[in-house]
Coordinates of C-alpha atoms and ligand atoms in Angstrom, one line a residue:
X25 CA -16.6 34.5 -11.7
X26 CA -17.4 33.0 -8.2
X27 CA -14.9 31.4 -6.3
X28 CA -14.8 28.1 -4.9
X29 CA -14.2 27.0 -1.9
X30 CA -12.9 23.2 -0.6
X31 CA -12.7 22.6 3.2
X32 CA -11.8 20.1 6.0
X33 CA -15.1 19.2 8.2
X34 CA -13.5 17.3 10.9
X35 CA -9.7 17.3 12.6
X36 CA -7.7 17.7 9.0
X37 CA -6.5 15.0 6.9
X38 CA -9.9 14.5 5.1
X39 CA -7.9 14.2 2.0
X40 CA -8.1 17.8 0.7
X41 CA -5.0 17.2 -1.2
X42 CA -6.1 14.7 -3.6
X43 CA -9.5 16.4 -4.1
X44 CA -8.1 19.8 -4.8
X45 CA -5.9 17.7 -7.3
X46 CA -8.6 15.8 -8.7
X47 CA -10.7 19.1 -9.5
X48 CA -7.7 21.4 -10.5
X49 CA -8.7 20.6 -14.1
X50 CA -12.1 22.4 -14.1
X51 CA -9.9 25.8 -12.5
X52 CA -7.6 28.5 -13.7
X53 CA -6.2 29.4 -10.1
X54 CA -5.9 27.3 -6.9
X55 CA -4.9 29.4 -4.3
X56 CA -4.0 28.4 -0.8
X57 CA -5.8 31.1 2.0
X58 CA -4.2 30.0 5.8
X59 CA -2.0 27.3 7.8
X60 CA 1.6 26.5 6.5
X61 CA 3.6 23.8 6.8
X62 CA 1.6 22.0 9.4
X63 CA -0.8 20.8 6.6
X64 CA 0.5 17.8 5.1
X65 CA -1.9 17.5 1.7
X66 CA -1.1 13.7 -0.3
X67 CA -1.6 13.5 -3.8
X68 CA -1.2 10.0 -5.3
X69 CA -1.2 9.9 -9.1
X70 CA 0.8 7.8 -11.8
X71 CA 1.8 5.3 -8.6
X72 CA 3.5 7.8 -7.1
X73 CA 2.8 9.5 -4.0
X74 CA 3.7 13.2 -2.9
X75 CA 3.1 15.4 -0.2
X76 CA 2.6 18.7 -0.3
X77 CA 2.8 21.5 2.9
X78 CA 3.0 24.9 1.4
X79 CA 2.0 24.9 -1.9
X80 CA -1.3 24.3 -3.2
X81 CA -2.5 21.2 -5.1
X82 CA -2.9 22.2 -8.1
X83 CA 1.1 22.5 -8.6
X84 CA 1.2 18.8 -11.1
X85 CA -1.1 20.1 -13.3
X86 CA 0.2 22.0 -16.5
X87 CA -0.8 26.0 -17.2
X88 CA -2.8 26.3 -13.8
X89 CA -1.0 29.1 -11.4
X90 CA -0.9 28.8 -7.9
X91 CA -1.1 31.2 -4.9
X92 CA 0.1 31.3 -2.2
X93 CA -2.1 33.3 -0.4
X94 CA -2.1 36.6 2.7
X95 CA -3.2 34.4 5.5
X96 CA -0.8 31.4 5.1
X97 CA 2.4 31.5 7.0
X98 CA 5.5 30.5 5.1
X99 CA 8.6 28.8 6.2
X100 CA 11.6 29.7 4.0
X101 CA 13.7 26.3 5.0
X102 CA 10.7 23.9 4.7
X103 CA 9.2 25.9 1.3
X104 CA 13.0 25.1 -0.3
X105 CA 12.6 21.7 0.6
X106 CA 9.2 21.1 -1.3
X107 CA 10.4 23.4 -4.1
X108 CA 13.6 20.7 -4.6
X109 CA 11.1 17.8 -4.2
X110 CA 9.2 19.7 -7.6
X111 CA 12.1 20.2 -9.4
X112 CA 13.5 16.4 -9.1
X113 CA 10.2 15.6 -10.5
X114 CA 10.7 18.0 -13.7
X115 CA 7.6 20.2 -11.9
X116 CA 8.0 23.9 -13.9
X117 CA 6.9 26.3 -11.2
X118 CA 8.8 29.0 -11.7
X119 CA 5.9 30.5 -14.4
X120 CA 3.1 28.5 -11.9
X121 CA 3.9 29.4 -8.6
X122 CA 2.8 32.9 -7.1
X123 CA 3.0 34.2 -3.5
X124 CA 1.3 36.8 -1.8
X125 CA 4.4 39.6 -0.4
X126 CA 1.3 39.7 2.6
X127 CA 2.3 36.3 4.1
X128 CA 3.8 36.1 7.3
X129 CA 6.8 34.4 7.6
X130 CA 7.9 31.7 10.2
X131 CA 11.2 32.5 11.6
X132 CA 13.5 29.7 12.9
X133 CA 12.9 31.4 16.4
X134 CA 9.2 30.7 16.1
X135 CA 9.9 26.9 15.9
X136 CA 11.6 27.1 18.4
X137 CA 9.4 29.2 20.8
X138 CA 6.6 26.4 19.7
X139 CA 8.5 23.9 21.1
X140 CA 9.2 25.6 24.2
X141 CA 5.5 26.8 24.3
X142 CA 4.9 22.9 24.1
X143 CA 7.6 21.8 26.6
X144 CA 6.3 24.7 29.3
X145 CA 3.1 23.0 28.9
X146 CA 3.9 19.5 30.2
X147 CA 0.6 17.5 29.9
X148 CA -2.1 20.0 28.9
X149 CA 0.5 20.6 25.4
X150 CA -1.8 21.0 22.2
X151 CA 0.2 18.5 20.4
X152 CA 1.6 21.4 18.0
X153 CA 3.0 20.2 14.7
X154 CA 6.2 22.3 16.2
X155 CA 6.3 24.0 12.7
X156 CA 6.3 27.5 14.5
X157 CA 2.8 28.2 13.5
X158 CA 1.2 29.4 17.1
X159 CA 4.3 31.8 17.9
X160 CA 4.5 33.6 14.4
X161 CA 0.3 33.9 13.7
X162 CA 0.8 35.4 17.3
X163 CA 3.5 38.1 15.7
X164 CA 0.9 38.4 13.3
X165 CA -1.7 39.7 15.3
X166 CA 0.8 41.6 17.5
X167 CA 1.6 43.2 14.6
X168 CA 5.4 42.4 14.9
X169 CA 5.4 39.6 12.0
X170 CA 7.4 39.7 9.1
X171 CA 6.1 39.7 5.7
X172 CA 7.0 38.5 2.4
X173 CA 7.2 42.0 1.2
X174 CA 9.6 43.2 3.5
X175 CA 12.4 40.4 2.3
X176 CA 12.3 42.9 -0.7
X177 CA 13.1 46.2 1.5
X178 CA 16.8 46.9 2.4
X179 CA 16.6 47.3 5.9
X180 CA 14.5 43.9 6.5
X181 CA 17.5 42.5 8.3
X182 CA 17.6 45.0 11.1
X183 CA 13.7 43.9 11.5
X184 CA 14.5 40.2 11.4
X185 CA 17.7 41.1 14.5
X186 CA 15.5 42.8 16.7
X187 CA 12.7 40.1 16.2
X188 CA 15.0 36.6 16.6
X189 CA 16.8 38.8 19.7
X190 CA 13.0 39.2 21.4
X191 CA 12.5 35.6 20.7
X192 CA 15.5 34.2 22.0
X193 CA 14.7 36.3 25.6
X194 CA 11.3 35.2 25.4
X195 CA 12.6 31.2 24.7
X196 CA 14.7 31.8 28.1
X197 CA 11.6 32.8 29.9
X198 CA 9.8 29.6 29.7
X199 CA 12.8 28.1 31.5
X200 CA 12.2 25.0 29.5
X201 CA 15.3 22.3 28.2
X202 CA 14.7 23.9 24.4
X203 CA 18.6 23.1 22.8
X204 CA 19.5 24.7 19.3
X205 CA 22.7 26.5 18.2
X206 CA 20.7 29.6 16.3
X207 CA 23.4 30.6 14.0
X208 CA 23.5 26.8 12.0
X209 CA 19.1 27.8 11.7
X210 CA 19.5 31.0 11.2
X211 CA 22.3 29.9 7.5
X212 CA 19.6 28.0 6.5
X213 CA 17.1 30.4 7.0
X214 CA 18.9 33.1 4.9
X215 CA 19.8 30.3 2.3
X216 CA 16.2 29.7 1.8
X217 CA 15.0 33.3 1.8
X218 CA 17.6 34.0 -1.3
X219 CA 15.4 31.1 -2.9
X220 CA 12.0 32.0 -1.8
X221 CA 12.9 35.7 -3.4
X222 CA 13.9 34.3 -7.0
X223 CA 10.0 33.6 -7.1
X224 CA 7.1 35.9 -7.8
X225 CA 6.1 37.8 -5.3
X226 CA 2.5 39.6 -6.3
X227 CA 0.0 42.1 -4.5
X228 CA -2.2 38.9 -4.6
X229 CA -6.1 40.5 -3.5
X230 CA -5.4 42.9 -6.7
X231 CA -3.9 39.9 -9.1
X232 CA -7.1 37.9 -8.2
X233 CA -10.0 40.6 -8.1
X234 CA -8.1 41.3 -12.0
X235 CA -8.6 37.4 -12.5
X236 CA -11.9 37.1 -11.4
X237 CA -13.1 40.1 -13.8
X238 CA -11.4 38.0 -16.6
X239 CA -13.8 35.7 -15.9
X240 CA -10.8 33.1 -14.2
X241 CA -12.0 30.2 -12.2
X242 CA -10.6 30.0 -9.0
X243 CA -10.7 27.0 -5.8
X244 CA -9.4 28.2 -2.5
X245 CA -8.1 25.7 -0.7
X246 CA -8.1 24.9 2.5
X247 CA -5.6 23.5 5.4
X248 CA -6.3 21.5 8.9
X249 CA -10.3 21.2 9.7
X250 CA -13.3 23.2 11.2
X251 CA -12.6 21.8 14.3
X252 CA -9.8 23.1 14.1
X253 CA -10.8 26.7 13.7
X254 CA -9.5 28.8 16.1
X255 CA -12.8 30.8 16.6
X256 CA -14.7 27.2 15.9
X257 CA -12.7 24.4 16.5
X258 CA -12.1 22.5 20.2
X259 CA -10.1 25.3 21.9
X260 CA -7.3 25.5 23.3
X261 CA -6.6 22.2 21.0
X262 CA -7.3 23.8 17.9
X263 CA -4.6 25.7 15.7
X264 CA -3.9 29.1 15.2
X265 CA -6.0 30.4 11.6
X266 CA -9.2 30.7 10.5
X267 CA -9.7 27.0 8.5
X268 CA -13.5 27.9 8.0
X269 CA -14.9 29.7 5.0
X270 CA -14.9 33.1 6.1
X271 CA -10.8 32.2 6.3
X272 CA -10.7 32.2 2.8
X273 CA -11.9 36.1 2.8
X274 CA -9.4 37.1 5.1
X275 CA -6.7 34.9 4.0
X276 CA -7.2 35.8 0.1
X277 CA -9.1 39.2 -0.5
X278 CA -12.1 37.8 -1.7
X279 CA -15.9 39.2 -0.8
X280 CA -18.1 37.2 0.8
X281 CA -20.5 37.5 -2.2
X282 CA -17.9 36.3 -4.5
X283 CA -18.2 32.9 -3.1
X284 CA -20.1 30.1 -5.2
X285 CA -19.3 26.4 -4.2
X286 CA -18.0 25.3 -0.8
X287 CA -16.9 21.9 -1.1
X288 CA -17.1 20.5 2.2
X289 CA -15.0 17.5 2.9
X290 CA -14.9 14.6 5.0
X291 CA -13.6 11.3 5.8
X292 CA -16.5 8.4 6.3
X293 CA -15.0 8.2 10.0
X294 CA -13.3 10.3 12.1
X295 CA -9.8 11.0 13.0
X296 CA -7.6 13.6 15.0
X297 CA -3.6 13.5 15.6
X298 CA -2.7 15.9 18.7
X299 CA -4.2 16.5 21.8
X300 CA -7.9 17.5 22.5
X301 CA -11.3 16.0 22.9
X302 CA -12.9 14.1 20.4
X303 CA -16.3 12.3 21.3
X304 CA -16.0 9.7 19.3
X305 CA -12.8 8.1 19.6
X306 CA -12.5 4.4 19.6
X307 CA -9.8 2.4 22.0
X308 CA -10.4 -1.1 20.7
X309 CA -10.0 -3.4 17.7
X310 CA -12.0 -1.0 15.4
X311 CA -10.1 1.6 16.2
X312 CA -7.2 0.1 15.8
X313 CA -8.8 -1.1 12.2
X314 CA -9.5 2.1 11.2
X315 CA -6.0 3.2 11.6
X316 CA -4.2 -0.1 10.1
X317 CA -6.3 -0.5 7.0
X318 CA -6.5 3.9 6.5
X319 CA -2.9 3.7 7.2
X320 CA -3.5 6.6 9.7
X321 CA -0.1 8.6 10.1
X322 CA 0.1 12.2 10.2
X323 CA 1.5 13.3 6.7
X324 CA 3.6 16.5 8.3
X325 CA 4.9 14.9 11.4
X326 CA 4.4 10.8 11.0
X327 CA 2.6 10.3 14.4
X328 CA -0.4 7.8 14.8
X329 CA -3.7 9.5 14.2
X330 CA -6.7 8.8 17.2
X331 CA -9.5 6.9 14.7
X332 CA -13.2 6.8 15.7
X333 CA -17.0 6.6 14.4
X334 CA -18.3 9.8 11.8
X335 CA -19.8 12.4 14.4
X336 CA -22.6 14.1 12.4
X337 CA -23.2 16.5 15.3
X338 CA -19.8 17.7 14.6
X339 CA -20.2 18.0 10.9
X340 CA -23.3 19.5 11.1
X341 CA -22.0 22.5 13.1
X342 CA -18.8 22.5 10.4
X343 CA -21.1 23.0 7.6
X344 CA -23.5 25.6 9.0
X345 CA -20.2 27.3 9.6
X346 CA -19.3 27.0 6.5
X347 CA -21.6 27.3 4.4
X348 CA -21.6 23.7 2.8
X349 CA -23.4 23.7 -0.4
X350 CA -21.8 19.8 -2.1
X351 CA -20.3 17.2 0.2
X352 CA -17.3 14.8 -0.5
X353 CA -17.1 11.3 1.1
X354 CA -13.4 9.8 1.6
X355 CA -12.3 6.4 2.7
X356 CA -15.2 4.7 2.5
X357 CA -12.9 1.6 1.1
X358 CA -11.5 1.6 4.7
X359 CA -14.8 0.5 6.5
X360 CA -15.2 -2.2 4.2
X361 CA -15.4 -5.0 6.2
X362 CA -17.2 -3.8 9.1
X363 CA -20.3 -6.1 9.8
X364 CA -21.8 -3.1 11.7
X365 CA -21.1 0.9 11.2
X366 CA -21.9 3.1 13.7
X367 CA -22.6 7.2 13.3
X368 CA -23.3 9.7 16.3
X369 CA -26.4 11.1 15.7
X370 CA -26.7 13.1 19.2
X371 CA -24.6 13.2 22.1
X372 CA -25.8 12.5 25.8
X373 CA -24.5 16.4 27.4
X374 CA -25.0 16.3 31.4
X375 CA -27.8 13.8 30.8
X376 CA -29.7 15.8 27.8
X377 CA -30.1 14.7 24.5
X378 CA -28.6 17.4 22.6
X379 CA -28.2 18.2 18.7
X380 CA -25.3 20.7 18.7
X381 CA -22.0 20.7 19.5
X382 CA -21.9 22.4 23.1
X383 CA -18.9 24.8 24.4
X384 CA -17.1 21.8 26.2
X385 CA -17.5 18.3 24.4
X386 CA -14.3 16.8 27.1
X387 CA -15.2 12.9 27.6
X388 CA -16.9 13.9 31.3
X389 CA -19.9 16.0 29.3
X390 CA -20.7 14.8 26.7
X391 CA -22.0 10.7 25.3
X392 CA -22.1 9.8 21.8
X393 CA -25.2 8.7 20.9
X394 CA -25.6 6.2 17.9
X395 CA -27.5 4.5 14.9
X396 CA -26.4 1.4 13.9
X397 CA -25.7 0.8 10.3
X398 CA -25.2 -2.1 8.1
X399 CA -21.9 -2.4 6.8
X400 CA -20.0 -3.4 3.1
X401 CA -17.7 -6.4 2.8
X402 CA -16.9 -5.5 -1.4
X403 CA -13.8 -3.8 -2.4
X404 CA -14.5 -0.6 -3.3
X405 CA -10.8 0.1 -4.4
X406 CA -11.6 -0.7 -8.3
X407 CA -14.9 1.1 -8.9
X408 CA -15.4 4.1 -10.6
X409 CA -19.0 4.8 -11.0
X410 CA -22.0 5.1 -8.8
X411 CA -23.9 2.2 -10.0
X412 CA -21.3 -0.3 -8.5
X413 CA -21.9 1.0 -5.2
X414 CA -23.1 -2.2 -3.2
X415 CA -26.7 -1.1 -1.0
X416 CA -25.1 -0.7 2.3
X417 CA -22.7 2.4 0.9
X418 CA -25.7 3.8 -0.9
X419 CA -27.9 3.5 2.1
X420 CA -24.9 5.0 4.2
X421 CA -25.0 7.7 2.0
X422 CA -28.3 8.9 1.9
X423 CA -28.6 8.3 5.4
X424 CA -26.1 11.3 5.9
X425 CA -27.3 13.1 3.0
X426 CA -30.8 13.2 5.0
X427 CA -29.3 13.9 8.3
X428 CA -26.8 16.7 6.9
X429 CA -29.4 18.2 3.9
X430 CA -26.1 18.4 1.5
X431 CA -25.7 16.1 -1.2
X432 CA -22.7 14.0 -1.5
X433 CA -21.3 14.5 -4.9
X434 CA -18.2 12.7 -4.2
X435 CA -17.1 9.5 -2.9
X436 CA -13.5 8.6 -3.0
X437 CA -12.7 5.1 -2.7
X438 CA -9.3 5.2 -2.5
X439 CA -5.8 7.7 -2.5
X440 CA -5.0 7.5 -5.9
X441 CA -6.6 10.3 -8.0
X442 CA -8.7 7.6 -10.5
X443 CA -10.2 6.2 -7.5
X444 CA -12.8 9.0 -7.5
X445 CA -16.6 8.4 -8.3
X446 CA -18.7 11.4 -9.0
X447 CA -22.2 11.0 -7.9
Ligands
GDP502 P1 -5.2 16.3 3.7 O1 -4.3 16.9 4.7 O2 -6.6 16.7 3.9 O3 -4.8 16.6 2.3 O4 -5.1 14.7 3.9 P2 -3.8 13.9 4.2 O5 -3.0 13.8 2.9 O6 -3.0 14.4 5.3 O7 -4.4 12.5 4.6 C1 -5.3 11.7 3.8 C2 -4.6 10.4 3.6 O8 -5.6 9.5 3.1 C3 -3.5 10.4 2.6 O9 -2.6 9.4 2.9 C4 -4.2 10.0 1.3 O10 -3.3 9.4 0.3 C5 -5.2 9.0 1.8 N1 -6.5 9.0 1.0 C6 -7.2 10.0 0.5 N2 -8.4 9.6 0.0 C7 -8.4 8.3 0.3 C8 -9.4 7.3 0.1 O11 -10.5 7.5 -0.5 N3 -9.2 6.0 0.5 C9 -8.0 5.7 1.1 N4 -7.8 4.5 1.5 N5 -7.0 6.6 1.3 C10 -7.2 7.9 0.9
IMO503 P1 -3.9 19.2 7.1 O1 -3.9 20.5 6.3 C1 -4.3 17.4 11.0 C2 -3.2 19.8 14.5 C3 -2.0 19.4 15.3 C4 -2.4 19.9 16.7 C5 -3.1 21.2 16.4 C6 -2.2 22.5 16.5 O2 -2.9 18.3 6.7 O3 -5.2 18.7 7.3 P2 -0.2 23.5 15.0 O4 1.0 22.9 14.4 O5 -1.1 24.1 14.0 O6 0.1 24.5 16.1 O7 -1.0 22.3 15.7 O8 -3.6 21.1 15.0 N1 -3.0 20.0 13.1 C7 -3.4 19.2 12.1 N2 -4.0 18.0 12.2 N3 -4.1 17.9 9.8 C8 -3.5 19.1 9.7 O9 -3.3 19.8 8.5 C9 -3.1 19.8 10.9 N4 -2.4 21.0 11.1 C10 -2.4 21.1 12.5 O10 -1.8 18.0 15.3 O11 -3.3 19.1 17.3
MG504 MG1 -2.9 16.3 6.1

């Protein structure tokens, strides 16, 4: 069977989380493929909310297993904290929960050469997460990194010495003010890892090429956004994984003709928390609207998130990227209200009208350019089906259906899981 793919179009925090919960019921396997614990993935279900870094979102739902895939980078210390949060709400992972012994794993040494990365950087910083996830995707690709596989080997230790004693001269280096007393992390660390290994560790490509020829249904999902991509995504401001489709072959083992459905996902505005351009970004009383009535804080790290008007230049180079083949609409309850919507159409690129999204879109290159768009005043919080739309949604709709040539089979109206309509 094909697998499935859900992704974040824009900056992250689309709300992947509660899709990937809402559809776990039509899957056998959800299996996470890059990022770690600087996704910060909301579900909101029986009035409760819960946030999830490391493991996928399919973890509340009954006989479903789910994977921690190659390509994500775990974090021992933050990975015991989520598993804690399951158990104190009766969550049986133990028979669920699967990780790949190919993960990287983010050392407490690679938080810390994050933040001194950061620091070093003064006002040009990315605006990290400080989760370590730069430092140990660069081990990675250094080929120094340590794996989930070698926690099993005897000798790992020795590995894990010689790698923390490199860091620690390489944190000295930057010459930045960086404080931490290693051997309180490092207690921590080794607590966690005795935890992390009382789990399953699998050979995961193999476990899901086996459960694909069963006929299993699998949805890879995604962390952070396309623009985010580190090929992709605004760079230098971007993070350090593949988030775009081809991610989810690297990051899980799967062929690129084993891919059906790529759920492509995006808010019905725009938002990014860290640094970087972002074309559309609003400084005034919508703005600020935006971010009140989305309640836009970063789910990982708390800090406000920068709101402004849907860029469809932007999404339309995320979904050629990515292959888009059905589109899901969140928070459109939030721009109810609005007498007037606006949505970039074009930008204005060193006085060109321009359709794509150019190799520099910093604030001095590039204008938005806009349609104008009647807005909704109904509450949208209460409906479940199509037909209640009011006109100004539906026409908002199918304008970006026409614009973007990719149905929108989704519109969520709201965080908690029933507040879902399917188109
Ligand atoms: P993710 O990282 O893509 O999973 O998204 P986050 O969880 O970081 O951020 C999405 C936020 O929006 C969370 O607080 C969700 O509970 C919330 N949310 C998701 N969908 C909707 C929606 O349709 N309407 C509103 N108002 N909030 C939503
Ligand atoms: P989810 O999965 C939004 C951003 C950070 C920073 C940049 C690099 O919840 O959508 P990193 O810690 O990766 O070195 O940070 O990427 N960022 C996210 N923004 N949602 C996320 O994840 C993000 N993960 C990283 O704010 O700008
Ligand atoms: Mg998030």
């Amino acid at each position: 069977m094909a697998v499935d793919l859900l992704l974040g179009l824009q900056w992250g925090d689309e709300g992947k989380g509660k899709i990937v919960d809402v559809l776990t019921s039509k899957y056998n396997i959800i299996a996470r493929f890059q990022g770690g614990p600087n996704a910060g993935h909301t579900l909101v279900f029986n009035g409760k909310k819960h946030v999830l870094h490391t493991i996928p979102s399919g973890i509340f739902h009954e006989n479903k297993t789910n994977l921690v895939g190659n390509g994500v980078v775990i974090d021992p210390v933050i990975f015991k904290k989520e598993l804690d949060k399951l158990e104190e709400q009766n969550v049986d992972y133990r028979k669920s929960l699967l990780i790949s012994r190919k993960a990287h794993i983010i050392l407490p040494t690679h938080r810390l050469l994050d933040a001194a990365s950061e620091a070093s950087k003064g006002k040009a910083k990315i605006g990290s997460t400080l989760k370590g996830i730069g430092p140990t995707y660069m081990d990675k690709t250094g080929r120094n990194g340590i794996r989930v596989g070698d926690i099993e080997l005897a000798d790992w230790k020795d590995k894990y010495r010689t790698l923390a004693d490199k860091h620690e001269a390489m944190i000295a280096f930057y010459n930045v003010d960086v404080q931490y007393d290693l051997q309180e992390l490092e207690s921590e660390f080794f607590k966690s890892i005795e935890i992390l290994k009382s789990l399953k560790f699998i050979d995961s490509e193999e476990y899901l090429h086996q459960a694909q020829k069963r006929g299993e249904s699998i949805l890879a999902e995604g962390a952070q956004g396309s623009l985010l991509d580190i090929d992709f995504g605004t760079y230098p401001f971007v993070t350090s994984s593949n988030t775009t489709a081809a991610g989810a072959c690297t990051g899980l083992g799967i062929a690129p003709n084993k891919i059906g459905e790529v759920f492509g996902i995006f808010k019905a505005y725009t938002t990014r928390v860290g640094s970087g351009p972002f074309p559309t970004e609003l400084f005034d009383e919508d703005g600020e609207t935006m971010g009140r009535v989305g309640n836009e804080f970063g789910a990982t790290t708390g800090r406000p998130r920068r709101c402004g008007w849907l860029d469809l230049v932007a999404l339309r180079y995320a979904c050629q990227i990515n292959g888009v083949t059905q589109l899901i609409m969140m928070k459109g309850d939030v721009l109810s209200g609005f007498k007037t919507l606006k949505v970039c159409t074009a930008y204005n690129y060193k006085g060109d009208t321009i359709h794509h999204l150019p190799f520099n879109i910093e604030e001095e290159n590039v204008t938005p350019i806009y349609t104008e768009m009647k807005g909704w005043n109904a509450d949208l919080t209460e409906m479940t089906e199509a037909s209640q739309m009011p006109k100004p949604l539906m026409d908002y709709i199918k304008f970006l259906e026409k614009e973007l040539e990719i149905p929108i089979t989704i519109v969520s109206v709201g965080p908690d899981r029933k507040q879902t309509i399917i188109r």
